[in-house]
Amino acid sequence: MSIKHLVSSNQLDIDFLFNLFDRAEKLRQEGQKPLNNEILATLFYEPSTRTRLSFESAILKLGGSLISTENAKEFSSAIKGEALEDTIRVIDKYADIIVLRHFEEDASQKAASVSQVPIISGGDGAGEHPTQALLDMYTIWKEHGTLQDLHITIAGDLKYGRTARSLCNVLSQFKNNKITFVSPKGLEMKDDIKNNLRGKKIDFKETNDLNTTLQDSDIIYLTRTQKERFENGEEINNSLQINDQSLESLKKEARILHPLPHVEEINISLEKETKDQRIAYFRQAENGLFIRMALIEHLLNK
Ligand code: CP
């Protein structure tokens, strides 16, 4: 399958995923530079460390070049009232591919509807983060050697956390996985994602208690509370946390993932973080570089 833009995790079918995994592995091992100075623009209206810098590193490693605005809300002409569509219709004359992070849920779709060059969503509000789902699936595959027959615990702010939503959309294509959602009251996974899982007959359950699911999990995917997205002055009591003691109840092949940045939901000592192979979130962030290289190459038809 070939795609022009990547604006939703629903575009990521199984063949596409495995083709990209293969290519990411080759790019990691061989360090090829298939591009001929093509330009990637990063247009970020929300803060980012990993997504923006990994895309920027990816284009440079592929042999391309970069233009960037890291605080587009303030330092682009958006502040003068320019519509996103107009901004895109200008940047598509300057760049061969655009990565957009925006605070509105349909921003990437809007951008793709007018862009002459590929648009990649780098995260749309509380909606979607498809390239995070790509690197999450790539990491699960690298760590477990399969994307099936796994018990995946997804914990934290599942209401506003876009990475958990996109991950579930992609996971829903794979058979015989079991998902446990763990969230504090008020931050449960929304119905659209749960209905998709029901429609595809994916076994899932919901709980508020992280400790009871840890010992049986192959993946523990934690997420941060997205306080900046709270709409109604929510007062949420979120005590979900993985710490040194919780590690004792995990299986030896279990892996802890997190899209990062993490705050108090992970409280693991530096020593354990460095030595315990079950802690995979820094390898996960590294995987983002290679899978994004493969994605850029695909969208530029190289
Ligand atoms: N995972 C992720 O999207 O991180 P950043 O916000 O740092 O890009």
CSV table of C-alpha atoms and ligand atoms in Angstrom, one decimal:
chain,number,residue,atom,x,y,z
A,1,MET,CA,0.0,0.0,0.0
A,2,SER,CA,1.2,3.5,-0.8
A,3,ILE,CA,-0.1,6.7,1.0
A,4,LYS,CA,0.3,10.3,0.1
A,5,HIS,CA,-0.2,11.9,3.5
A,6,LEU,CA,-0.1,10.3,7.0
A,7,VAL,CA,-2.8,12.1,9.0
A,8,SER,CA,-4.4,9.2,10.9
A,9,SER,CA,-3.4,5.9,12.5
A,10,ASN,CA,-6.3,4.3,10.5
A,11,GLN,CA,-4.1,4.5,7.4
A,12,LEU,CA,-1.5,2.2,8.9
A,13,ASP,CA,-2.4,-1.3,7.7
A,14,ILE,CA,-0.5,-4.4,8.5
A,15,ASP,CA,1.5,-4.6,5.1
A,16,PHE,CA,2.4,-1.0,5.4
A,17,LEU,CA,3.7,-1.4,8.9
A,18,PHE,CA,5.9,-4.4,8.1
A,19,ASN,CA,7.3,-2.8,5.0
A,20,LEU,CA,8.2,0.2,7.0
A,21,PHE,CA,9.7,-1.9,9.8
A,22,ASP,CA,12.0,-3.7,7.2
A,23,ARG,CA,13.1,-0.5,5.7
A,24,ALA,CA,13.7,1.1,9.2
A,25,GLU,CA,15.9,-1.9,10.0
A,26,LYS,CA,17.9,-1.4,6.8
A,27,LEU,CA,18.3,2.3,7.3
A,28,ARG,CA,19.5,1.7,10.9
A,29,GLN,CA,22.1,-0.9,9.8
A,30,GLU,CA,23.3,0.5,6.5
A,31,GLY,CA,23.1,4.3,7.0
A,32,GLN,CA,22.1,4.9,3.4
A,33,LYS,CA,21.4,8.5,2.2
A,34,PRO,CA,18.7,8.0,-0.5
A,35,LEU,CA,17.6,11.6,-0.7
A,36,ASN,CA,19.0,14.4,-3.0
A,37,ASN,CA,18.6,17.4,-0.7
A,38,GLU,CA,14.8,17.3,-0.5
A,39,ILE,CA,13.5,19.7,2.1
A,40,LEU,CA,11.4,18.8,5.1
A,41,ALA,CA,9.5,21.6,6.9
A,42,THR,CA,8.6,21.1,10.6
A,43,LEU,CA,5.6,23.3,11.5
A,44,PHE,CA,4.9,22.9,15.2
A,45,TYR,CA,2.1,24.9,17.0
A,46,GLU,CA,2.7,22.9,20.3
A,47,PRO,CA,5.8,22.0,22.2
A,48,SER,CA,7.8,18.9,21.3
A,49,THR,CA,11.2,17.3,21.9
A,50,ARG,CA,11.1,13.9,20.3
A,51,THR,CA,8.7,14.2,17.4
A,52,ARG,CA,10.2,17.4,16.0
A,53,LEU,CA,13.9,16.6,16.6
A,54,SER,CA,13.6,13.0,15.4
A,55,PHE,CA,12.0,14.1,12.1
A,56,GLU,CA,14.7,16.8,11.8
A,57,SER,CA,17.5,14.3,12.4
A,58,ALA,CA,15.7,11.8,10.1
A,59,ILE,CA,15.7,14.1,7.1
A,60,LEU,CA,19.4,15.1,7.6
A,61,LYS,CA,20.4,11.4,8.0
A,62,LEU,CA,18.6,10.6,4.7
A,63,GLY,CA,20.5,13.3,2.8
A,64,GLY,CA,17.8,16.0,2.8
A,65,SER,CA,17.6,19.4,4.3
A,66,LEU,CA,15.4,21.2,6.8
A,67,ILE,CA,13.4,24.3,7.5
A,68,SER,CA,11.6,24.7,10.8
A,69,THR,CA,9.3,26.8,13.0
A,70,GLU,CA,9.2,25.3,16.5
A,71,ASN,CA,6.7,27.7,18.0
A,72,ALA,CA,4.4,28.4,15.0
A,73,LYS,CA,1.6,29.7,17.3
A,74,GLU,CA,3.7,32.7,18.2
A,75,PHE,CA,6.5,32.9,15.5
A,76,SER,CA,4.6,32.2,12.3
A,77,SER,CA,2.0,34.4,10.6
A,78,ALA,CA,-0.7,32.5,12.5
A,79,ILE,CA,-0.3,35.2,15.1
A,80,LYS,CA,-1.4,37.7,12.5
A,81,GLY,CA,-4.5,35.7,11.8
A,82,GLU,CA,-3.3,33.6,8.8
A,83,ALA,CA,-5.5,30.5,8.2
A,84,LEU,CA,-3.6,27.1,8.5
A,85,GLU,CA,-4.6,26.3,4.9
A,86,ASP,CA,-3.0,29.4,3.6
A,87,THR,CA,0.2,28.7,5.6
A,88,ILE,CA,0.3,25.3,4.1
A,89,ARG,CA,-0.2,26.6,0.6
A,90,VAL,CA,2.8,28.8,1.0
A,91,ILE,CA,5.1,26.2,2.8
A,92,ASP,CA,4.4,23.6,0.1
A,93,LYS,CA,6.2,25.9,-2.3
A,94,TYR,CA,9.3,25.9,0.0
A,95,ALA,CA,9.4,22.3,1.1
A,96,ASP,CA,8.9,18.8,-0.3
A,97,ILE,CA,7.3,17.4,2.8
A,98,ILE,CA,5.7,18.9,5.9
A,99,VAL,CA,5.4,17.6,9.5
A,100,LEU,CA,2.6,19.5,11.3
A,101,ARG,CA,1.9,19.4,15.0
A,102,HIS,CA,-1.3,21.4,15.9
A,103,PHE,CA,-3.6,21.9,18.8
A,104,GLU,CA,-6.8,21.2,16.7
A,105,GLU,CA,-7.9,17.7,16.2
A,106,ASP,CA,-8.6,18.0,12.4
A,107,ALA,CA,-5.6,20.2,11.6
A,108,SER,CA,-3.6,17.6,9.6
A,109,GLN,CA,-6.7,16.6,7.6
A,110,LYS,CA,-7.2,20.3,6.8
A,111,ALA,CA,-3.6,20.7,5.8
A,112,ALA,CA,-3.6,17.6,3.6
A,113,SER,CA,-6.8,18.8,1.8
A,114,VAL,CA,-4.8,21.8,0.3
A,115,SER,CA,-1.2,20.6,0.3
A,116,GLN,CA,0.7,19.9,-2.9
A,117,VAL,CA,3.3,17.9,-0.9
A,118,PRO,CA,2.9,15.1,1.7
A,119,ILE,CA,1.7,16.1,5.2
A,120,ILE,CA,2.7,14.1,8.2
A,121,SER,CA,0.7,14.6,11.4
A,122,GLY,CA,3.1,15.1,14.3
A,123,GLY,CA,0.1,15.1,16.7
A,124,ASP,CA,-3.3,16.8,16.5
A,125,GLY,CA,-4.7,18.1,19.8
A,126,ALA,CA,-6.2,15.3,21.9
A,127,GLY,CA,-7.0,13.3,18.7
A,128,GLU,CA,-4.2,11.4,16.9
A,129,HIS,CA,-0.5,10.9,16.9
A,130,PRO,CA,0.0,8.4,14.0
A,131,THR,CA,3.8,8.4,13.9
A,132,GLN,CA,3.9,7.7,17.6
A,133,ALA,CA,1.7,4.7,16.9
A,134,LEU,CA,4.2,3.6,14.2
A,135,LEU,CA,7.1,3.8,16.5
A,136,ASP,CA,5.2,2.1,19.4
A,137,MET,CA,4.3,-0.8,17.1
A,138,TYR,CA,7.8,-1.0,15.8
A,139,THR,CA,9.1,-1.1,19.4
A,140,ILE,CA,6.7,-3.8,20.5
A,141,TRP,CA,7.7,-5.9,17.4
A,142,LYS,CA,11.4,-5.4,18.1
A,143,GLU,CA,11.1,-6.2,21.8
A,144,HIS,CA,8.6,-9.2,21.5
A,145,GLY,CA,9.2,-10.4,18.0
A,146,THR,CA,5.4,-10.3,17.4
A,147,LEU,CA,2.4,-8.0,17.4
A,148,GLN,CA,-0.1,-10.8,18.3
A,149,ASP,CA,-1.0,-12.9,21.4
A,150,LEU,CA,0.1,-10.1,23.8
A,151,HIS,CA,-1.5,-8.7,26.9
A,152,ILE,CA,-1.1,-4.9,26.6
A,153,THR,CA,-1.9,-2.7,29.5
A,154,ILE,CA,-2.4,1.0,28.5
A,155,ALA,CA,-2.5,3.2,31.5
A,156,GLY,CA,-2.8,6.9,32.5
A,157,ASP,CA,-4.8,9.7,30.9
A,158,LEU,CA,-6.6,7.8,28.2
A,159,LYS,CA,-9.2,10.6,27.6
A,160,TYR,CA,-6.8,13.3,26.4
A,161,GLY,CA,-3.7,11.1,25.5
A,162,ARG,CA,-3.6,11.0,21.7
A,163,THR,CA,-0.8,8.4,21.6
A,164,ALA,CA,-3.0,5.7,23.4
A,165,ARG,CA,-5.8,6.4,21.0
A,166,SER,CA,-3.6,6.0,17.9
A,167,LEU,CA,-1.9,2.9,19.3
A,168,CYS,CA,-5.4,1.2,19.9
A,169,ASN,CA,-6.4,1.9,16.3
A,170,VAL,CA,-3.4,0.2,15.0
A,171,LEU,CA,-3.5,-2.7,17.5
A,172,SER,CA,-7.1,-3.3,16.6
A,173,GLN,CA,-5.9,-4.9,13.3
A,174,PHE,CA,-4.0,-7.7,15.1
A,175,LYS,CA,-5.6,-10.8,16.4
A,176,ASN,CA,-5.5,-12.5,19.9
A,177,ASN,CA,-4.2,-9.5,21.8
A,178,LYS,CA,-5.8,-8.6,25.1
A,179,ILE,CA,-5.9,-4.9,26.2
A,180,THR,CA,-6.4,-3.6,29.7
A,181,PHE,CA,-7.1,0.1,30.0
A,182,VAL,CA,-6.1,1.6,33.4
A,183,SER,CA,-7.1,5.1,34.1
A,184,PRO,CA,-8.1,7.3,37.0
A,185,LYS,CA,-11.8,8.1,37.2
A,186,GLY,CA,-12.7,10.8,34.7
A,187,LEU,CA,-9.8,10.0,32.3
A,188,GLU,CA,-11.2,6.8,30.7
A,189,MET,CA,-10.7,5.9,27.1
A,190,LYS,CA,-13.3,7.5,24.8
A,191,ASP,CA,-16.2,5.5,23.2
A,192,ASP,CA,-15.0,5.9,19.6
A,193,ILE,CA,-11.9,3.9,20.3
A,194,LYS,CA,-13.7,1.3,22.5
A,195,ASN,CA,-16.4,0.9,19.8
A,196,ASN,CA,-13.7,0.3,17.2
A,197,LEU,CA,-12.2,-2.4,19.4
A,198,ARG,CA,-15.6,-4.0,20.0
A,199,GLY,CA,-16.3,-3.9,16.2
A,200,LYS,CA,-13.1,-5.8,15.6
A,201,LYS,CA,-13.8,-8.2,18.5
A,202,ILE,CA,-10.6,-7.2,20.4
A,203,ASP,CA,-10.7,-8.4,24.0
A,204,PHE,CA,-10.4,-5.4,26.3
A,205,LYS,CA,-11.4,-4.4,29.9
A,206,GLU,CA,-11.2,-1.3,32.0
A,207,THR,CA,-10.0,-0.8,35.6
A,208,ASN,CA,-8.6,1.9,37.9
A,209,ASP,CA,-6.1,-0.5,39.5
A,210,LEU,CA,-2.7,-0.8,37.8
A,211,ASN,CA,-1.1,-3.2,40.3
A,212,THR,CA,-3.5,-6.0,39.6
A,213,THR,CA,-2.7,-6.1,35.9
A,214,LEU,CA,1.1,-5.7,36.1
A,215,GLN,CA,2.1,-9.3,36.7
A,216,ASP,CA,0.2,-10.6,33.7
A,217,SER,CA,1.2,-7.9,31.2
A,218,ASP,CA,3.6,-8.2,28.2
A,219,ILE,CA,3.5,-4.5,27.6
A,220,ILE,CA,2.8,-1.7,30.1
A,221,TYR,CA,2.2,1.4,28.1
A,222,LEU,CA,2.1,4.4,30.4
A,223,THR,CA,1.0,7.9,29.5
A,224,ARG,CA,1.3,11.3,31.2
A,225,THR,CA,-1.8,13.2,32.5
A,226,GLN,CA,-2.4,15.9,29.8
A,227,LYS,CA,-3.4,18.7,32.2
A,228,GLU,CA,-2.9,21.3,29.5
A,229,ARG,CA,-5.9,19.7,27.6
A,230,PHE,CA,-8.4,19.6,30.5
A,231,GLU,CA,-11.5,21.3,29.3
A,232,ASN,CA,-13.7,21.7,32.3
A,233,GLY,CA,-11.3,22.4,35.2
A,234,GLU,CA,-11.2,18.7,36.0
A,235,GLU,CA,-9.9,17.8,39.4
A,236,ILE,CA,-8.4,14.4,38.8
A,237,ASN,CA,-6.7,12.3,41.5
A,238,ASN,CA,-4.2,10.3,39.5
A,239,SER,CA,-2.0,8.1,41.6
A,240,LEU,CA,-1.1,5.6,38.9
A,241,GLN,CA,2.6,5.0,39.1
A,242,ILE,CA,5.3,2.5,38.2
A,243,ASN,CA,8.2,2.5,40.7
A,244,ASP,CA,11.1,0.3,41.6
A,245,GLN,CA,8.8,-1.8,43.7
A,246,SER,CA,6.3,-2.4,40.9
A,247,LEU,CA,9.2,-3.8,38.8
A,248,GLU,CA,9.3,-6.8,41.1
A,249,SER,CA,5.9,-8.0,40.0
A,250,LEU,CA,6.6,-7.8,36.2
A,251,LYS,CA,7.3,-10.8,34.1
A,252,LYS,CA,11.0,-11.0,32.9
A,253,GLU,CA,9.9,-10.5,29.3
A,254,ALA,CA,7.5,-7.6,30.0
A,255,ARG,CA,8.4,-4.2,28.6
A,256,ILE,CA,7.5,-0.7,29.9
A,257,LEU,CA,6.8,1.8,27.2
A,258,HIS,CA,6.0,5.5,27.4
A,259,PRO,CA,5.7,8.0,24.6
A,260,LEU,CA,7.5,10.5,26.8
A,261,PRO,CA,7.9,13.0,28.4
A,262,HIS,CA,7.1,11.2,31.6
A,263,VAL,CA,6.4,12.9,34.9
A,264,GLU,CA,5.3,11.3,38.2
A,265,GLU,CA,3.7,8.2,36.6
A,266,ILE,CA,7.2,6.8,36.3
A,267,ASN,CA,9.3,6.9,39.5
A,268,ILE,CA,12.2,4.5,38.7
A,269,SER,CA,15.7,4.9,40.0
A,270,LEU,CA,18.4,5.8,37.4
A,271,GLU,CA,20.2,2.6,38.3
A,272,LYS,CA,17.2,0.4,37.4
A,273,GLU,CA,16.4,2.6,34.4
A,274,THR,CA,19.9,1.9,33.1
A,275,LYS,CA,20.2,-1.8,33.9
A,276,ASP,CA,16.7,-3.3,33.7
A,277,GLN,CA,16.0,-4.4,30.1
A,278,ARG,CA,12.3,-4.3,30.8
A,279,ILE,CA,12.4,-0.5,30.7
A,280,ALA,CA,12.2,0.2,27.0
A,281,TYR,CA,11.1,3.8,26.7
A,282,PHE,CA,14.4,5.2,25.7
A,283,ARG,CA,14.9,2.5,23.0
A,284,GLN,CA,11.4,3.4,21.9
A,285,ALA,CA,12.3,7.0,21.4
A,286,GLU,CA,15.4,5.9,19.4
A,287,ASN,CA,13.2,3.7,17.2
A,288,GLY,CA,11.2,6.8,16.3
A,289,LEU,CA,14.2,8.1,14.4
A,290,PHE,CA,14.5,5.1,12.1
A,291,ILE,CA,10.8,4.5,11.5
A,292,ARG,CA,10.4,8.2,10.7
A,293,MET,CA,13.3,8.0,8.2
A,294,ALA,CA,11.5,5.1,6.5
A,295,LEU,CA,8.2,7.0,6.5
A,296,ILE,CA,9.8,10.2,4.9
A,297,GLU,CA,11.5,8.0,2.3
A,298,HIS,CA,8.2,6.3,1.5
A,299,LEU,CA,6.2,9.5,1.2
A,300,LEU,CA,8.8,11.1,-1.0
A,301,ASN,CA,8.6,8.0,-3.2
A,302,LYS,CA,12.3,7.2,-2.9
B,1,CP,N1,6.1,11.4,22.2
B,1,CP,C1,6.1,12.7,21.8
B,1,CP,O1,5.2,13.1,21.0
B,1,CP,O2,7.0,13.5,22.4
B,1,CP,P1,7.2,15.1,22.1
B,1,CP,O3,6.0,15.8,22.6
B,1,CP,O4,8.4,15.4,22.8
B,1,CP,O5,7.3,15.2,20.6
